[in-house]
Backbone as numpy.savetxt, mean C-alpha at the origin, in Angstrom:
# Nx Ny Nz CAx CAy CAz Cx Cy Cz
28.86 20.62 -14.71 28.55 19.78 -15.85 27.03 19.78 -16.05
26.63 20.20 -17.14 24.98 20.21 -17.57 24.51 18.67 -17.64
23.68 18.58 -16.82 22.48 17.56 -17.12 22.20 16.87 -18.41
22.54 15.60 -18.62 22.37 15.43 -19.90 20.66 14.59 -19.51
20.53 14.34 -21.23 19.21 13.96 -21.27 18.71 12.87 -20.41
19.74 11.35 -20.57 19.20 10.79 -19.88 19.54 11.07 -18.24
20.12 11.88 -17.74 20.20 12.46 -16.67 18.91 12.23 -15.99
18.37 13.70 -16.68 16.97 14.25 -16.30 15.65 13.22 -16.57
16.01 12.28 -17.32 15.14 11.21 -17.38 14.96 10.13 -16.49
16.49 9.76 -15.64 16.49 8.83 -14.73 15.70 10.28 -13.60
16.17 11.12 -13.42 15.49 11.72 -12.22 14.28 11.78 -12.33
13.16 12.14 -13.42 11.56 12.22 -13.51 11.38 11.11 -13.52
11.92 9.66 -14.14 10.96 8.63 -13.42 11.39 7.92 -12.00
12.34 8.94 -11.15 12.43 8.12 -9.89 11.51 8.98 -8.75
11.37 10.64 -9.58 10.33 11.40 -9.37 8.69 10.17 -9.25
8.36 10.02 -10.57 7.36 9.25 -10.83 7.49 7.95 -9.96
8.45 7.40 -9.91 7.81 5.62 -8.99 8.04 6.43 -7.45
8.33 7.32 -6.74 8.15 8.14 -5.85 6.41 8.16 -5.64
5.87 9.27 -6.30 4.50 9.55 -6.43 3.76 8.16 -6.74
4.06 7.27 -7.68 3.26 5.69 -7.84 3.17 5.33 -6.09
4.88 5.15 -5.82 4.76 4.44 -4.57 3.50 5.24 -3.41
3.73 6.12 -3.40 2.78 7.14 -2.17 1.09 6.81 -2.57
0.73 6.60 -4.11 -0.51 6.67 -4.12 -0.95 5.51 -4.03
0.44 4.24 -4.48 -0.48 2.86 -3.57 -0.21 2.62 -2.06
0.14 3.50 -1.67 -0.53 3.39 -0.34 -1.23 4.31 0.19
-1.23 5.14 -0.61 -3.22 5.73 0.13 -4.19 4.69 -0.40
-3.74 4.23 -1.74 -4.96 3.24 -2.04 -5.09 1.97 -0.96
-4.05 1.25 -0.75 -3.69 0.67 0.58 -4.83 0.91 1.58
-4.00 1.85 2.08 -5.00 2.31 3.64 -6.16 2.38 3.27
-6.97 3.31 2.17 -7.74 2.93 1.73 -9.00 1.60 2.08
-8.26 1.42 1.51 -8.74 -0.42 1.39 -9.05 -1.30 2.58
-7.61 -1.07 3.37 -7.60 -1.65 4.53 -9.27 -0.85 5.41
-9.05 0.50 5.06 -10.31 0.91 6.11 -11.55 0.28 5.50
-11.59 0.53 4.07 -12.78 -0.72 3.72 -13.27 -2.06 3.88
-12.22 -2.74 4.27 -11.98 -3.84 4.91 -12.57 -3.50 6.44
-12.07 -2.96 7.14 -12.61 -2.58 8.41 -13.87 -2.43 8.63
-14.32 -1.73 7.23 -15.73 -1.33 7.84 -16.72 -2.57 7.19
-16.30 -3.45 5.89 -16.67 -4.82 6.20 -16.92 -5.61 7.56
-15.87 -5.45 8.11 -15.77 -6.58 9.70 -16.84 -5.67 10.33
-17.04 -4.45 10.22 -18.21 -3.69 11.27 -19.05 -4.16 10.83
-19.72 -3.99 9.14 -20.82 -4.93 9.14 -20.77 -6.12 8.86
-20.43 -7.00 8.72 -20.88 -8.76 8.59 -20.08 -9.46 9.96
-19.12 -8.61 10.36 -18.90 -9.68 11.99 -18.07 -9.75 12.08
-16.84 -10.51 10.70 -15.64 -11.30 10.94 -15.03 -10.27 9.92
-13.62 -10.80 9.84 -12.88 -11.24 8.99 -12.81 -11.92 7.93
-13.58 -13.06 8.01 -13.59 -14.14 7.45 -15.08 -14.30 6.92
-16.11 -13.60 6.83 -16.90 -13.27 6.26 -16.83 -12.29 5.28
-16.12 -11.41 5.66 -15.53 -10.60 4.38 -14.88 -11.29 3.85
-13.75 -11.67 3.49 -12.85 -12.66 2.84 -13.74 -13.33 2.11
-14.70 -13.95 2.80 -15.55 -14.97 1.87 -16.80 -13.90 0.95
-16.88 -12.96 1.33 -17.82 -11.73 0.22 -16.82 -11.33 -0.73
-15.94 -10.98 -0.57 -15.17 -10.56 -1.92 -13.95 -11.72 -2.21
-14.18 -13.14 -2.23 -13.33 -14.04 -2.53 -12.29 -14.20 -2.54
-11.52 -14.05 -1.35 -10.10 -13.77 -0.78 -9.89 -14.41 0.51
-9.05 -15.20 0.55 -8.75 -16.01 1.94 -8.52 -14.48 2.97
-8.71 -15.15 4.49 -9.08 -14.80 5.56 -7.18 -14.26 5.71
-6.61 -14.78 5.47 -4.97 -14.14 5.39 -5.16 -12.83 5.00
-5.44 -13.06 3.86 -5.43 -11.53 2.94 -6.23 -10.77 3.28
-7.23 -10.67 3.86 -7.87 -9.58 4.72 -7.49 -9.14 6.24
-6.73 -9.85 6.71 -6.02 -10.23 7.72 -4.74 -8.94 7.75
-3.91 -9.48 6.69 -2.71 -8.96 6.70 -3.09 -7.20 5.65
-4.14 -7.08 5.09 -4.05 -5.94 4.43 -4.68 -4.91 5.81
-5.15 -5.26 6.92 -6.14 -4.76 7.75 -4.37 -4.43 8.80
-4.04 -5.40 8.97 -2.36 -5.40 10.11 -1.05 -4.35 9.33
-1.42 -4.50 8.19 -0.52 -3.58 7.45 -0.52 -2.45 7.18
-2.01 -2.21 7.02 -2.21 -0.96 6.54 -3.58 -0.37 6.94
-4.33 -0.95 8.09 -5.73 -0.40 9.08 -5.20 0.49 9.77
-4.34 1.12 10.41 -3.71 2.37 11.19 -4.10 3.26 10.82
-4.30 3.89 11.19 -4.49 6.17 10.99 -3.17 6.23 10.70
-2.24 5.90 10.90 -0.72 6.03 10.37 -0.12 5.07 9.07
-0.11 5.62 8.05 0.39 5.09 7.04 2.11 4.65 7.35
2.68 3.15 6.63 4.13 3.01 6.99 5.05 4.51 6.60
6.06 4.37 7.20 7.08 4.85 6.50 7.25 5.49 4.94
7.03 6.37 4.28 7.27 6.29 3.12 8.88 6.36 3.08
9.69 6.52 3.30 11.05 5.74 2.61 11.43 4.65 3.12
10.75 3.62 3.39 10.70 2.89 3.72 10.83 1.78 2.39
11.46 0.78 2.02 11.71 -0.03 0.81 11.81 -1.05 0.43
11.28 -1.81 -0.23 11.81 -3.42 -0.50 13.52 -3.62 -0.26
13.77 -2.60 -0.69 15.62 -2.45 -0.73 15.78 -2.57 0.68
15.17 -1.77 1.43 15.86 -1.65 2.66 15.62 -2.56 3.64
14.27 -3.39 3.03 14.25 -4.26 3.76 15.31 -5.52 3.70
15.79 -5.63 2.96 16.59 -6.71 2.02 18.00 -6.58 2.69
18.37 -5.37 3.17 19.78 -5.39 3.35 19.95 -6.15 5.16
């Protein structure tokens, strides 16, 4: 049976939130290492947090989540967490 249109349409944008998902988390890690290298220079945690106006959580948990040389799981999912 040939591919109909919206076929090939559900597949390129699950293609696309595929590639979205992967590039927010390089931006992620990213971040998190920028965060890191905040705490190298000003001290804390919580001095960063307070330089770019963000509670001490949120620098906290973006640094625990995503500061690793190892990025999570990519098939890894809100879905799958859920079940």
């Amino acid at each position: 049976m040939p591919n109909s249109s919206w076929r090939k349409r559900v597949a390129d944008e699950k293609k696309r939130q595929k590639d979205l998902q992967d590039e927010l988390r390089a931006s992620a890690i990213r971040r998190a290492q920028a965060l890191l290298d905040g705490v190298a220079e000003l001290g804390s945690q919580a001095a960063v947090a307070r330089e770019i106006g963000v509670s001490t959580t949120a620098v906290q948990n973006a640094i625990k989540d995503y500061g690793t040389a190892t990025a999570p799981p990519s098939q890894s999912t809100t879905e799958d967490q859920n079940k």
